[in-house]
Amino acid sequence: MKHFSLKTKAILLAMTMLIIGTTSYSQKTREEIPANYKWNLTDLFASDEAWRTALNALTPKLDEVETFKGTLTKSGANLLKALQYNTTLSKEATKLFIYASMNSDLDTRNMKYTGMKQELQQLFTKFGAKAAFIEPEILTADWETIDGFIKNEPKLQDYRMGLENMFRTKKHTLSEEEERIMALSRMVSGVPSSVFNTFSNAEMPKPEVTLSNGEKITIGSSEYSQYRASANRNDREIVFRAYWENQAKFKASYGEMLYGNVKADIFRARARHYDSSLEATLYPNNIPVEIYHSLVKNVNESLPAFHRYLKIKKRMMEVDTLKYLDLYAPVVKDVDLKYSYEDASKIILESLKPMGTEYVSTVKKAIDERWIDVYPTPGKQSGAYSNGADYDGHPYILLNYNDLYNDVSTLTHELGHTMHSYFSNKTQPLPTARYVTFVAEVASTFN
Ligand SMILES: [Zn+2]
């Protein structure tokens, strides 16, 4: 799930691949890639014009939020009306946003879709400021009143979890005026991460290197993922050096972007009276800080098993020192394993058979009906994610598929997120269909 944010970056496993001289590794343009390997965003909106029409229809509805002011705690029916209004708006707004953002991810250099995203962000910030009274107003009632509303109005049942959560986090909800300012602050708090995205995916210059076989390649993040798995240590060295030395040239700028993000976290935590940014992140999802610490502790306690694996890898690779640049290389010599996207699809469908026919046929649908954008192209968002935010539609997956074992693993991982979203959206009412990042990786890792 975006992963970040909604985007989830792929978990990386190491295995194999050899470079074949006859294959050209320069990226294809989007036009050169057959349609069946490209996701079909017209399932969201038929065209940019249709998107614009939908946005124009949504905009006046945003002002209606003010008509609910002062009514929320008067009756269950009033509360329900306001919550349903909010749910419908958020559903439509999300669809508009992901159409712009996923189009933008296909070519982060294209400013048209970035502009559409920014337009929405401004509109939603304005709405957020207007809607800032909702939580403080509901919280002026006591829980017994709200609980009584839910018992008398069955349709409020869908909102029970959200309302319980609102009262649980009451001490971190601010006054109406302060909530309005918090909503407005979203206009600036996302800047560091959007600068990072545009810079790292689109504008950062990429170094060119010459491999052992004389082939010249430009090292972006997709090529880095591909060549760090090369069986040729010399080539790995060339690619690692070029990639990381290039990153290091911009470390002051990257440092500022990260610091900007950290400051936004601290701002939110302090403004809402949390003890730490960690608590501010976990508390709204009802996750105790101890769970986070115990996860980290468990990983540390299991490090000896990982170190043993690295020792075995070092022995099998016959190297004096196992370096970071060896981690993704194949341990078995002279094995050239490549997996076409078709191979991957077959392997994955076969592996999921124990999950039953509905599960497998849905995965097949994701592959056959163009939910997935497969190959890297110039300017495309790096990494991989599944986006399941379109409640009435289907999830989408972005990949940068390079024919490696690792890519097969990433595809099945993202399909795990997609199945999670697909079945949640299909089974749950919208107010309880979304899942939080903290639990998202259960489904993907399981897959
Ligand atoms: Zn994931």
Tab-separated table of C-alpha atoms and ligand atoms in Angstrom:
chain	number	residue	atom	x	y	z
A	1	MET	CA	0.000	0.000	0.000
A	2	LYS	CA	1.632	3.202	-1.010
A	3	HIS	CA	2.905	1.262	0.239
A	4	PHE	CA	4.537	4.716	0.783
A	5	SER	CA	2.201	6.359	2.216
A	6	LEU	CA	-0.021	4.149	0.302
A	7	LYS	CA	2.987	2.985	-1.477
A	8	THR	CA	4.815	0.007	-0.128
A	9	LYS	CA	8.346	-0.377	-1.203
A	10	ALA	CA	9.252	-3.895	-2.108
A	11	ILE	CA	11.041	-6.193	0.267
A	12	LEU	CA	14.214	-7.342	-1.324
A	13	LEU	CA	15.544	-10.823	-1.521
A	14	ALA	CA	18.771	-11.752	-3.160
A	15	MET	CA	19.296	-14.149	-5.999
A	16	THR	CA	20.553	-14.367	-9.439
A	17	MET	CA	21.120	-13.208	-12.898
A	18	LEU	CA	23.817	-12.959	-15.493
A	19	ILE	CA	24.181	-10.273	-18.020
A	20	ILE	CA	23.833	-11.401	-21.569
A	21	GLY	CA	25.739	-9.346	-24.079
A	22	THR	CA	23.141	-9.493	-26.792
A	23	THR	CA	20.393	-7.991	-24.678
A	24	SER	CA	20.029	-4.255	-24.742
A	25	TYR	CA	19.288	-2.813	-21.329
A	26	SER	CA	18.363	0.678	-22.344
A	27	GLN	CA	14.841	1.331	-21.115
A	28	LYS	CA	11.981	1.235	-23.552
A	29	THR	CA	9.684	4.209	-23.824
A	30	ARG	CA	6.061	3.727	-22.789
A	31	GLU	CA	4.954	3.783	-26.423
A	32	GLU	CA	7.241	0.820	-27.206
A	33	ILE	CA	5.697	-1.362	-24.503
A	34	PRO	CA	2.617	-3.415	-25.509
A	35	ALA	CA	-0.618	-2.389	-23.772
A	36	ASN	CA	-1.002	-5.658	-21.851
A	37	TYR	CA	2.060	-4.758	-19.734
A	38	LYS	CA	0.687	-1.331	-18.865
A	39	TRP	CA	-1.997	-0.674	-16.292
A	40	ASN	CA	-5.285	0.666	-17.523
A	41	LEU	CA	-6.064	3.866	-15.644
A	42	THR	CA	-9.145	4.478	-17.798
A	43	ASP	CA	-10.915	2.105	-15.363
A	44	LEU	CA	-10.777	5.143	-13.044
A	45	PHE	CA	-11.604	7.900	-15.557
A	46	ALA	CA	-12.008	7.498	-19.299
A	47	SER	CA	-9.835	10.551	-19.961
A	48	ASP	CA	-8.331	13.642	-18.376
A	49	GLU	CA	-11.468	15.483	-19.520
A	50	ALA	CA	-13.681	13.002	-17.646
A	51	TRP	CA	-11.477	13.586	-14.582
A	52	ARG	CA	-11.995	17.334	-14.927
A	53	THR	CA	-15.771	16.904	-15.236
A	54	ALA	CA	-15.838	14.770	-12.072
A	55	LEU	CA	-13.753	17.333	-10.215
A	56	ASN	CA	-16.084	20.129	-11.280
A	57	ALA	CA	-19.020	18.099	-10.010
A	58	LEU	CA	-17.317	17.445	-6.664
A	59	THR	CA	-16.121	20.975	-5.905
A	60	PRO	CA	-19.491	22.599	-5.000
A	61	LYS	CA	-20.339	19.598	-2.776
A	62	LEU	CA	-17.341	20.426	-0.570
A	63	ASP	CA	-19.028	23.613	0.642
A	64	GLU	CA	-22.021	21.673	1.957
A	65	VAL	CA	-19.942	20.603	4.949
A	66	GLU	CA	-20.824	23.855	6.691
A	67	THR	CA	-24.533	22.972	6.741
A	68	PHE	CA	-23.768	20.233	9.298
A	69	LYS	CA	-22.263	22.635	11.805
A	70	GLY	CA	-24.080	22.629	15.136
A	71	THR	CA	-26.208	19.565	14.231
A	72	LEU	CA	-23.881	16.640	14.844
A	73	THR	CA	-24.753	15.771	18.420
A	74	LYS	CA	-28.470	16.588	18.154
A	75	SER	CA	-29.554	13.152	16.876
A	76	GLY	CA	-28.275	9.871	15.496
A	77	ALA	CA	-29.896	10.689	12.161
A	78	ASN	CA	-27.991	13.979	11.935
A	79	LEU	CA	-24.721	12.338	12.837
A	80	LEU	CA	-25.285	9.609	10.260
A	81	LYS	CA	-26.040	12.140	7.539
A	82	ALA	CA	-22.817	14.005	8.204
A	83	LEU	CA	-20.684	10.858	8.344
A	84	GLN	CA	-22.197	9.483	5.150
A	85	TYR	CA	-21.591	12.791	3.410
A	86	ASN	CA	-17.972	12.647	4.519
A	87	THR	CA	-17.548	9.032	3.368
A	88	THR	CA	-18.970	9.701	-0.093
A	89	LEU	CA	-16.811	12.791	-0.560
A	90	SER	CA	-13.704	11.006	0.559
A	91	LYS	CA	-14.416	8.141	-1.831
A	92	GLU	CA	-14.790	10.480	-4.808
A	93	ALA	CA	-11.840	12.630	-3.788
A	94	THR	CA	-9.595	9.577	-3.395
A	95	LYS	CA	-10.464	8.367	-6.874
A	96	LEU	CA	-9.622	11.763	-8.348
A	97	PHE	CA	-6.363	11.876	-6.455
A	98	ILE	CA	-5.066	8.433	-7.366
A	99	TYR	CA	-5.834	8.996	-11.047
A	100	ALA	CA	-3.571	12.070	-10.975
A	101	SER	CA	-0.908	10.534	-8.767
A	102	MET	CA	-0.617	7.195	-10.599
A	103	ASN	CA	-0.446	8.990	-13.952
A	104	SER	CA	2.220	11.213	-12.464
A	105	ASP	CA	4.176	8.151	-11.236
A	106	LEU	CA	4.428	6.879	-14.817
A	107	ASP	CA	6.541	9.885	-15.705
A	108	THR	CA	7.518	12.059	-12.774
A	109	ARG	CA	9.002	14.582	-15.239
A	110	ASN	CA	5.545	15.299	-16.648
A	111	MET	CA	4.255	18.400	-14.876
A	112	LYS	CA	0.678	18.058	-16.119
A	113	TYR	CA	-0.271	15.363	-13.607
A	114	THR	CA	1.827	16.920	-10.860
A	115	GLY	CA	-0.258	20.053	-11.448
A	116	MET	CA	-3.481	18.045	-11.171
A	117	LYS	CA	-2.247	16.557	-7.893
A	118	GLN	CA	-1.374	19.971	-6.523
A	119	GLU	CA	-4.733	21.360	-7.532
A	120	LEU	CA	-6.440	18.624	-5.515
A	121	GLN	CA	-4.132	19.050	-2.541
A	122	GLN	CA	-5.050	22.718	-2.321
A	123	LEU	CA	-8.739	21.968	-2.672
A	124	PHE	CA	-8.641	19.270	0.029
A	125	THR	CA	-6.644	21.439	2.405
A	126	LYS	CA	-9.277	24.131	2.072
A	127	PHE	CA	-11.979	21.533	2.687
A	128	GLY	CA	-10.061	20.105	5.658
A	129	ALA	CA	-9.980	23.538	7.259
A	130	LYS	CA	-13.732	23.961	6.747
A	131	ALA	CA	-14.443	20.465	8.067
A	132	ALA	CA	-12.164	20.899	11.091
A	133	PHE	CA	-15.162	21.414	13.391
A	134	ILE	CA	-16.430	17.843	12.949
A	135	GLU	CA	-14.299	15.982	15.497
A	136	PRO	CA	-14.270	18.685	18.197
A	137	GLU	CA	-18.057	19.017	17.841
A	138	ILE	CA	-18.723	15.277	18.130
A	139	LEU	CA	-16.388	15.188	21.123
A	140	THR	CA	-18.476	17.767	22.984
A	141	ALA	CA	-20.952	14.925	23.547
A	142	ASP	CA	-20.132	12.149	26.017
A	143	TRP	CA	-19.571	8.633	24.753
A	144	GLU	CA	-22.860	7.372	26.252
A	145	THR	CA	-24.809	9.759	24.002
A	146	ILE	CA	-22.962	8.637	20.860
A	147	ASP	CA	-23.234	4.985	21.889
A	148	GLY	CA	-26.985	5.522	22.295
A	149	PHE	CA	-27.182	7.020	18.780
A	150	ILE	CA	-25.432	3.966	17.351
A	151	LYS	CA	-27.780	1.575	19.148
A	152	ASN	CA	-30.850	3.396	17.815
A	153	GLU	CA	-29.605	3.977	14.289
A	154	PRO	CA	-28.397	0.671	12.781
A	155	LYS	CA	-26.648	2.355	9.843
A	156	LEU	CA	-24.324	4.082	12.330
A	157	GLN	CA	-22.921	0.632	13.157
A	158	ASP	CA	-20.489	0.994	10.193
A	159	TYR	CA	-19.020	4.033	11.921
A	160	ARG	CA	-18.738	2.542	15.408
A	161	MET	CA	-15.049	1.737	15.146
A	162	GLY	CA	-14.176	5.206	13.860
A	163	LEU	CA	-16.245	6.883	16.554
A	164	GLU	CA	-14.769	4.730	19.335
A	165	ASN	CA	-11.355	5.632	18.030
A	166	MET	CA	-12.250	9.319	18.027
A	167	PHE	CA	-13.140	9.148	21.735
A	168	ARG	CA	-10.069	7.032	22.553
A	169	THR	CA	-7.833	9.724	21.017
A	170	LYS	CA	-9.873	12.595	22.483
A	171	LYS	CA	-7.025	13.971	24.572
A	172	HIS	CA	-5.026	14.513	21.352
A	173	THR	CA	-7.818	16.294	19.503
A	174	LEU	CA	-7.509	20.064	19.655
A	175	SER	CA	-10.088	22.840	19.707
A	176	GLU	CA	-11.977	23.691	16.524
A	177	GLU	CA	-9.772	26.708	15.805
A	178	GLU	CA	-6.577	24.719	16.432
A	179	GLU	CA	-7.814	21.836	14.279
A	180	ARG	CA	-8.400	24.340	11.469
A	181	ILE	CA	-4.761	25.429	11.706
A	182	MET	CA	-3.598	21.775	11.796
A	183	ALA	CA	-5.592	21.156	8.606
A	184	LEU	CA	-4.042	24.204	6.922
A	185	SER	CA	-0.555	23.068	7.945
A	186	ARG	CA	-0.913	20.094	5.596
A	187	MET	CA	-0.353	22.551	2.754
A	188	VAL	CA	3.348	22.715	3.735
A	189	SER	CA	4.101	19.559	5.729
A	190	GLY	CA	4.266	17.352	2.627
A	191	VAL	CA	6.779	19.496	0.762
A	192	PRO	CA	9.975	17.637	1.788
A	193	SER	CA	8.644	14.305	0.551
A	194	SER	CA	7.335	15.674	-2.742
A	195	VAL	CA	10.669	17.402	-3.374
A	196	PHE	CA	12.368	14.078	-2.669
A	197	ASN	CA	10.109	12.278	-5.147
A	198	THR	CA	10.576	14.755	-7.965
A	199	PHE	CA	14.291	15.084	-7.415
A	200	SER	CA	15.189	11.403	-6.986
A	201	ASN	CA	12.921	10.091	-9.753
A	202	ALA	CA	13.046	12.862	-12.322
A	203	GLU	CA	15.732	15.486	-11.982
A	204	MET	CA	18.766	13.949	-10.313
A	205	PRO	CA	21.477	13.465	-12.962
A	206	LYS	CA	22.385	9.811	-13.485
A	207	PRO	CA	25.954	8.593	-13.979
A	208	GLU	CA	27.006	6.575	-17.030
A	209	VAL	CA	29.345	3.613	-16.635
A	210	THR	CA	31.086	1.097	-18.888
A	211	LEU	CA	30.724	-2.549	-17.888
A	212	SER	CA	33.370	-5.266	-18.336
A	213	ASN	CA	31.920	-6.256	-21.707
A	214	GLY	CA	32.171	-2.700	-23.028
A	215	GLU	CA	28.455	-1.996	-22.696
A	216	LYS	CA	27.624	1.547	-21.571
A	217	ILE	CA	24.700	2.008	-19.194
A	218	THR	CA	23.112	4.853	-17.283
A	219	ILE	CA	22.607	4.009	-13.623
A	220	GLY	CA	19.187	4.972	-12.290
A	221	SER	CA	17.519	3.099	-9.454
A	222	SER	CA	16.069	0.462	-11.774
A	223	GLU	CA	19.486	-0.293	-13.320
A	224	TYR	CA	21.024	-0.287	-9.860
A	225	SER	CA	18.563	-2.990	-8.722
A	226	GLN	CA	19.294	-4.964	-11.845
A	227	TYR	CA	23.095	-4.839	-11.892
A	228	ARG	CA	23.688	-5.254	-8.172
A	229	ALA	CA	22.506	-8.810	-8.827
A	230	SER	CA	25.119	-9.353	-11.524
A	231	ALA	CA	27.298	-12.450	-11.126
A	232	ASN	CA	30.296	-10.375	-12.197
A	233	ARG	CA	31.842	-8.816	-9.079
A	234	ASN	CA	33.774	-6.279	-11.081
A	235	ASP	CA	30.561	-4.993	-12.658
A	236	ARG	CA	28.853	-4.867	-9.279
A	237	GLU	CA	31.746	-2.775	-7.994
A	238	ILE	CA	31.460	-0.376	-10.960
A	239	VAL	CA	27.699	-0.020	-10.554
A	240	PHE	CA	27.741	0.356	-6.748
A	241	ARG	CA	30.482	2.943	-6.854
A	242	ALA	CA	28.783	5.016	-9.564
A	243	TYR	CA	25.354	4.825	-7.919
A	244	TRP	CA	26.382	5.645	-4.347
A	245	GLU	CA	29.028	8.231	-5.206
A	246	ASN	CA	26.363	9.985	-7.243
A	247	GLN	CA	23.948	9.864	-4.279
A	248	ALA	CA	26.688	11.237	-2.005
A	249	LYS	CA	27.057	14.310	-4.209
A	250	PHE	CA	23.602	15.375	-3.107
A	251	LYS	CA	23.775	14.343	0.527
A	252	ALA	CA	23.320	17.851	1.879
A	253	SER	CA	20.107	18.283	-0.127
A	254	TYR	CA	18.849	14.817	0.824
A	255	GLY	CA	19.716	15.615	4.432
A	256	GLU	CA	17.566	18.745	4.291
A	257	MET	CA	14.655	16.807	2.765
A	258	LEU	CA	14.852	14.184	5.502
A	259	TYR	CA	15.178	16.860	8.161
A	260	GLY	CA	12.102	18.588	6.736
A	261	ASN	CA	10.157	15.350	7.119
A	262	VAL	CA	11.431	14.833	10.668
A	263	LYS	CA	10.405	18.363	11.606
A	264	ALA	CA	6.904	17.826	10.210
A	265	ASP	CA	6.638	14.679	12.391
A	266	ILE	CA	7.834	16.543	15.470
A	267	PHE	CA	5.441	19.407	14.767
A	268	ARG	CA	2.455	17.037	14.602
A	269	ALA	CA	3.524	15.120	17.700
A	270	ARG	CA	4.038	18.253	19.828
A	271	ALA	CA	0.952	20.076	18.575
A	272	ARG	CA	-1.178	17.053	19.534
A	273	HIS	CA	0.527	16.566	22.899
A	274	TYR	CA	2.185	13.237	22.226
A	275	ASP	CA	5.374	12.242	24.063
A	276	SER	CA	7.163	11.326	20.827
A	277	SER	CA	6.728	11.113	17.050
A	278	LEU	CA	6.656	7.334	17.457
A	279	GLU	CA	3.700	7.514	19.838
A	280	ALA	CA	1.984	10.051	17.549
A	281	THR	CA	2.298	7.601	14.665
A	282	LEU	CA	1.159	4.490	16.537
A	283	TYR	CA	-1.491	5.762	18.931
A	284	PRO	CA	-4.145	6.645	16.314
A	285	ASN	CA	-3.923	3.028	15.109
A	286	ASN	CA	-4.217	1.741	18.671
A	287	ILE	CA	-0.770	0.154	18.652
A	288	PRO	CA	1.217	0.350	21.912
A	289	VAL	CA	4.768	1.697	21.570
A	290	GLU	CA	5.995	-1.521	23.294
A	291	ILE	CA	4.906	-3.572	20.272
A	292	TYR	CA	7.161	-1.537	18.030
A	293	HIS	CA	10.088	-1.925	20.415
A	294	SER	CA	9.527	-5.653	20.800
A	295	LEU	CA	9.520	-6.102	17.008
A	296	VAL	CA	12.895	-4.369	16.783
A	297	LYS	CA	14.180	-6.402	19.726
A	298	ASN	CA	13.103	-9.658	18.083
A	299	VAL	CA	14.849	-8.782	14.849
A	300	ASN	CA	18.038	-8.013	16.771
A	301	GLU	CA	17.793	-11.259	18.705
A	302	SER	CA	17.517	-13.187	15.458
A	303	LEU	CA	20.566	-11.559	13.889
A	304	PRO	CA	22.817	-14.575	14.574
A	305	ALA	CA	20.771	-16.611	12.073
A	306	PHE	CA	21.223	-13.886	9.462
A	307	HIS	CA	24.949	-13.653	10.214
A	308	ARG	CA	25.213	-17.408	9.758
A	309	TYR	CA	23.515	-17.078	6.362
A	310	LEU	CA	26.038	-14.385	5.389
A	311	LYS	CA	28.937	-16.647	6.457
A	312	ILE	CA	27.615	-19.424	4.249
A	313	LYS	CA	27.177	-16.960	1.410
A	314	LYS	CA	30.751	-15.712	1.836
A	315	ARG	CA	32.077	-19.288	1.737
A	316	MET	CA	30.054	-20.210	-1.347
A	317	MET	CA	31.077	-17.049	-3.190
A	318	GLU	CA	34.726	-17.621	-2.246
A	319	VAL	CA	35.413	-13.992	-1.331
A	320	ASP	CA	37.831	-12.720	1.355
A	321	THR	CA	35.428	-10.115	2.627
A	322	LEU	CA	31.722	-10.218	1.964
A	323	LYS	CA	30.808	-6.668	1.005
A	324	TYR	CA	27.483	-4.888	0.747
A	325	LEU	CA	27.875	-5.107	-3.029
A	326	ASP	CA	27.846	-8.931	-2.738
A	327	LEU	CA	24.534	-9.190	-0.940
A	328	TYR	CA	22.349	-9.356	-4.045
A	329	ALA	CA	24.678	-11.485	-6.165
A	330	PRO	CA	23.943	-15.156	-6.873
A	331	VAL	CA	25.585	-17.616	-4.467
A	332	VAL	CA	25.703	-20.378	-7.055
A	333	LYS	CA	28.249	-19.821	-9.762
A	334	ASP	CA	27.466	-19.955	-13.455
A	335	VAL	CA	23.755	-20.071	-12.964
A	336	ASP	CA	21.815	-17.728	-15.154
A	337	LEU	CA	18.259	-17.634	-13.893
A	338	LYS	CA	15.914	-15.203	-15.533
A	339	TYR	CA	12.187	-15.012	-15.152
A	340	SER	CA	10.075	-13.403	-17.806
A	341	TYR	CA	6.918	-11.706	-16.593
A	342	GLU	CA	4.947	-14.635	-18.052
A	343	ASP	CA	7.091	-17.132	-16.075
A	344	ALA	CA	6.514	-15.113	-12.929
A	345	SER	CA	2.754	-15.045	-13.477
A	346	LYS	CA	2.681	-18.817	-13.946
A	347	ILE	CA	4.820	-19.530	-10.873
A	348	ILE	CA	2.739	-17.217	-8.715
A	349	LEU	CA	-0.635	-18.569	-9.852
A	350	GLU	CA	0.591	-22.110	-9.206
A	351	SER	CA	1.929	-21.222	-5.755
A	352	LEU	CA	-1.366	-19.671	-4.674
A	353	LYS	CA	-3.530	-22.697	-5.491
A	354	PRO	CA	-3.995	-23.638	-1.809
A	355	MET	CA	-5.808	-20.301	-1.386
A	356	GLY	CA	-8.752	-21.555	-3.450
A	357	THR	CA	-10.245	-20.791	-6.828
A	358	GLU	CA	-11.673	-17.349	-6.089
A	359	TYR	CA	-8.342	-16.092	-4.802
A	360	VAL	CA	-6.410	-17.503	-7.763
A	361	SER	CA	-8.900	-16.263	-10.341
A	362	THR	CA	-8.690	-12.764	-8.843
A	363	VAL	CA	-4.894	-12.783	-9.098
A	364	LYS	CA	-5.277	-13.945	-12.696
A	365	LYS	CA	-7.692	-11.112	-13.323
A	366	ALA	CA	-5.165	-8.622	-11.925
A	367	ILE	CA	-2.612	-9.904	-14.438
A	368	ASP	CA	-4.946	-10.310	-17.425
A	369	GLU	CA	-7.060	-7.188	-16.985
A	370	ARG	CA	-4.211	-4.728	-16.732
A	371	TRP	CA	-4.175	-3.820	-13.057
A	372	ILE	CA	-0.361	-3.912	-13.252
A	373	ASP	CA	2.219	-1.573	-14.782
A	374	VAL	CA	5.143	-3.907	-15.353
A	375	TYR	CA	8.312	-2.433	-16.828
A	376	PRO	CA	10.617	0.468	-15.959
A	377	THR	CA	10.439	3.434	-18.341
A	378	PRO	CA	12.216	6.799	-18.256
A	379	GLY	CA	11.024	9.016	-15.397
A	380	LYS	CA	8.854	6.299	-13.827
A	381	GLN	CA	8.537	6.167	-10.033
A	382	SER	CA	11.145	3.699	-8.729
A	383	GLY	CA	10.394	0.631	-6.598
A	384	ALA	CA	6.995	-1.024	-6.405
A	385	TYR	CA	3.628	-0.501	-4.742
A	386	SER	CA	0.041	-1.631	-4.659
A	387	ASN	CA	-2.681	1.000	-4.476
A	388	GLY	CA	-6.048	-0.298	-3.310
A	389	ALA	CA	-7.670	3.046	-2.578
A	390	ASP	CA	-10.406	2.926	-5.244
A	391	TYR	CA	-13.176	1.345	-3.172
A	392	ASP	CA	-15.619	0.609	-6.007
A	393	GLY	CA	-12.969	-0.327	-8.531
A	394	HIS	CA	-9.906	-2.582	-8.304
A	395	PRO	CA	-6.382	-2.129	-6.930
A	396	TYR	CA	-3.388	-1.235	-9.094
A	397	ILE	CA	0.251	-2.356	-8.911
A	398	LEU	CA	3.303	-0.421	-10.048
A	399	LEU	CA	6.430	-2.480	-10.737
A	400	ASN	CA	9.857	-1.959	-12.255
A	401	TYR	CA	10.177	-5.537	-13.513
A	402	ASN	CA	13.694	-6.583	-14.580
A	403	ASP	CA	13.328	-10.404	-15.066
A	404	LEU	CA	15.116	-11.214	-11.782
A	405	TYR	CA	14.037	-13.631	-9.064
A	406	ASN	CA	13.742	-10.574	-6.865
A	407	ASP	CA	11.141	-9.161	-9.269
A	408	VAL	CA	9.082	-12.350	-9.046
A	409	SER	CA	9.190	-11.971	-5.282
A	410	THR	CA	8.174	-8.309	-5.508
A	411	LEU	CA	5.264	-9.111	-7.818
A	412	THR	CA	3.832	-11.756	-5.483
A	413	HIS	CA	4.414	-9.415	-2.531
A	414	GLU	CA	2.465	-6.576	-4.154
A	415	LEU	CA	-0.251	-9.006	-5.241
A	416	GLY	CA	-0.630	-9.845	-1.528
A	417	HIS	CA	-1.439	-6.182	-0.844
A	418	THR	CA	-3.759	-6.145	-3.828
A	419	MET	CA	-5.681	-9.206	-2.625
A	420	HIS	CA	-5.922	-7.677	0.851
A	421	SER	CA	-7.378	-4.464	-0.592
A	422	TYR	CA	-9.597	-6.247	-3.092
A	423	PHE	CA	-11.267	-8.527	-0.553
A	424	SER	CA	-11.469	-5.813	2.135
A	425	ASN	CA	-13.176	-3.444	-0.300
A	426	LYS	CA	-15.469	-6.201	-1.489
A	427	THR	CA	-16.425	-7.417	1.986
A	428	GLN	CA	-16.313	-4.427	4.327
A	429	PRO	CA	-18.356	-1.235	4.306
A	430	LEU	CA	-16.158	1.691	3.253
A	431	PRO	CA	-15.646	3.140	6.773
A	432	THR	CA	-13.920	-0.081	7.875
A	433	ALA	CA	-12.414	-1.297	4.585
A	434	ARG	CA	-9.070	0.493	4.844
A	435	TYR	CA	-6.189	-1.095	6.677
A	436	VAL	CA	-3.301	0.617	8.406
A	437	THR	CA	0.307	0.362	7.262
A	438	PHE	CA	1.290	-1.424	10.453
A	439	VAL	CA	-0.665	-4.550	9.496
A	440	ALA	CA	-0.359	-4.246	5.707
A	441	GLU	CA	2.783	-6.330	5.391
A	442	VAL	CA	1.103	-9.384	6.908
A	443	ALA	CA	-0.866	-10.036	3.718
A	444	SER	CA	2.000	-9.288	1.358
A	445	THR	CA	4.587	-11.332	3.237
A	446	PHE	CA	2.135	-14.190	3.516
A	447	ASN	CA	1.591	-14.107	-0.243
B	1	ZN	ZN	4.626	-4.354	1.139
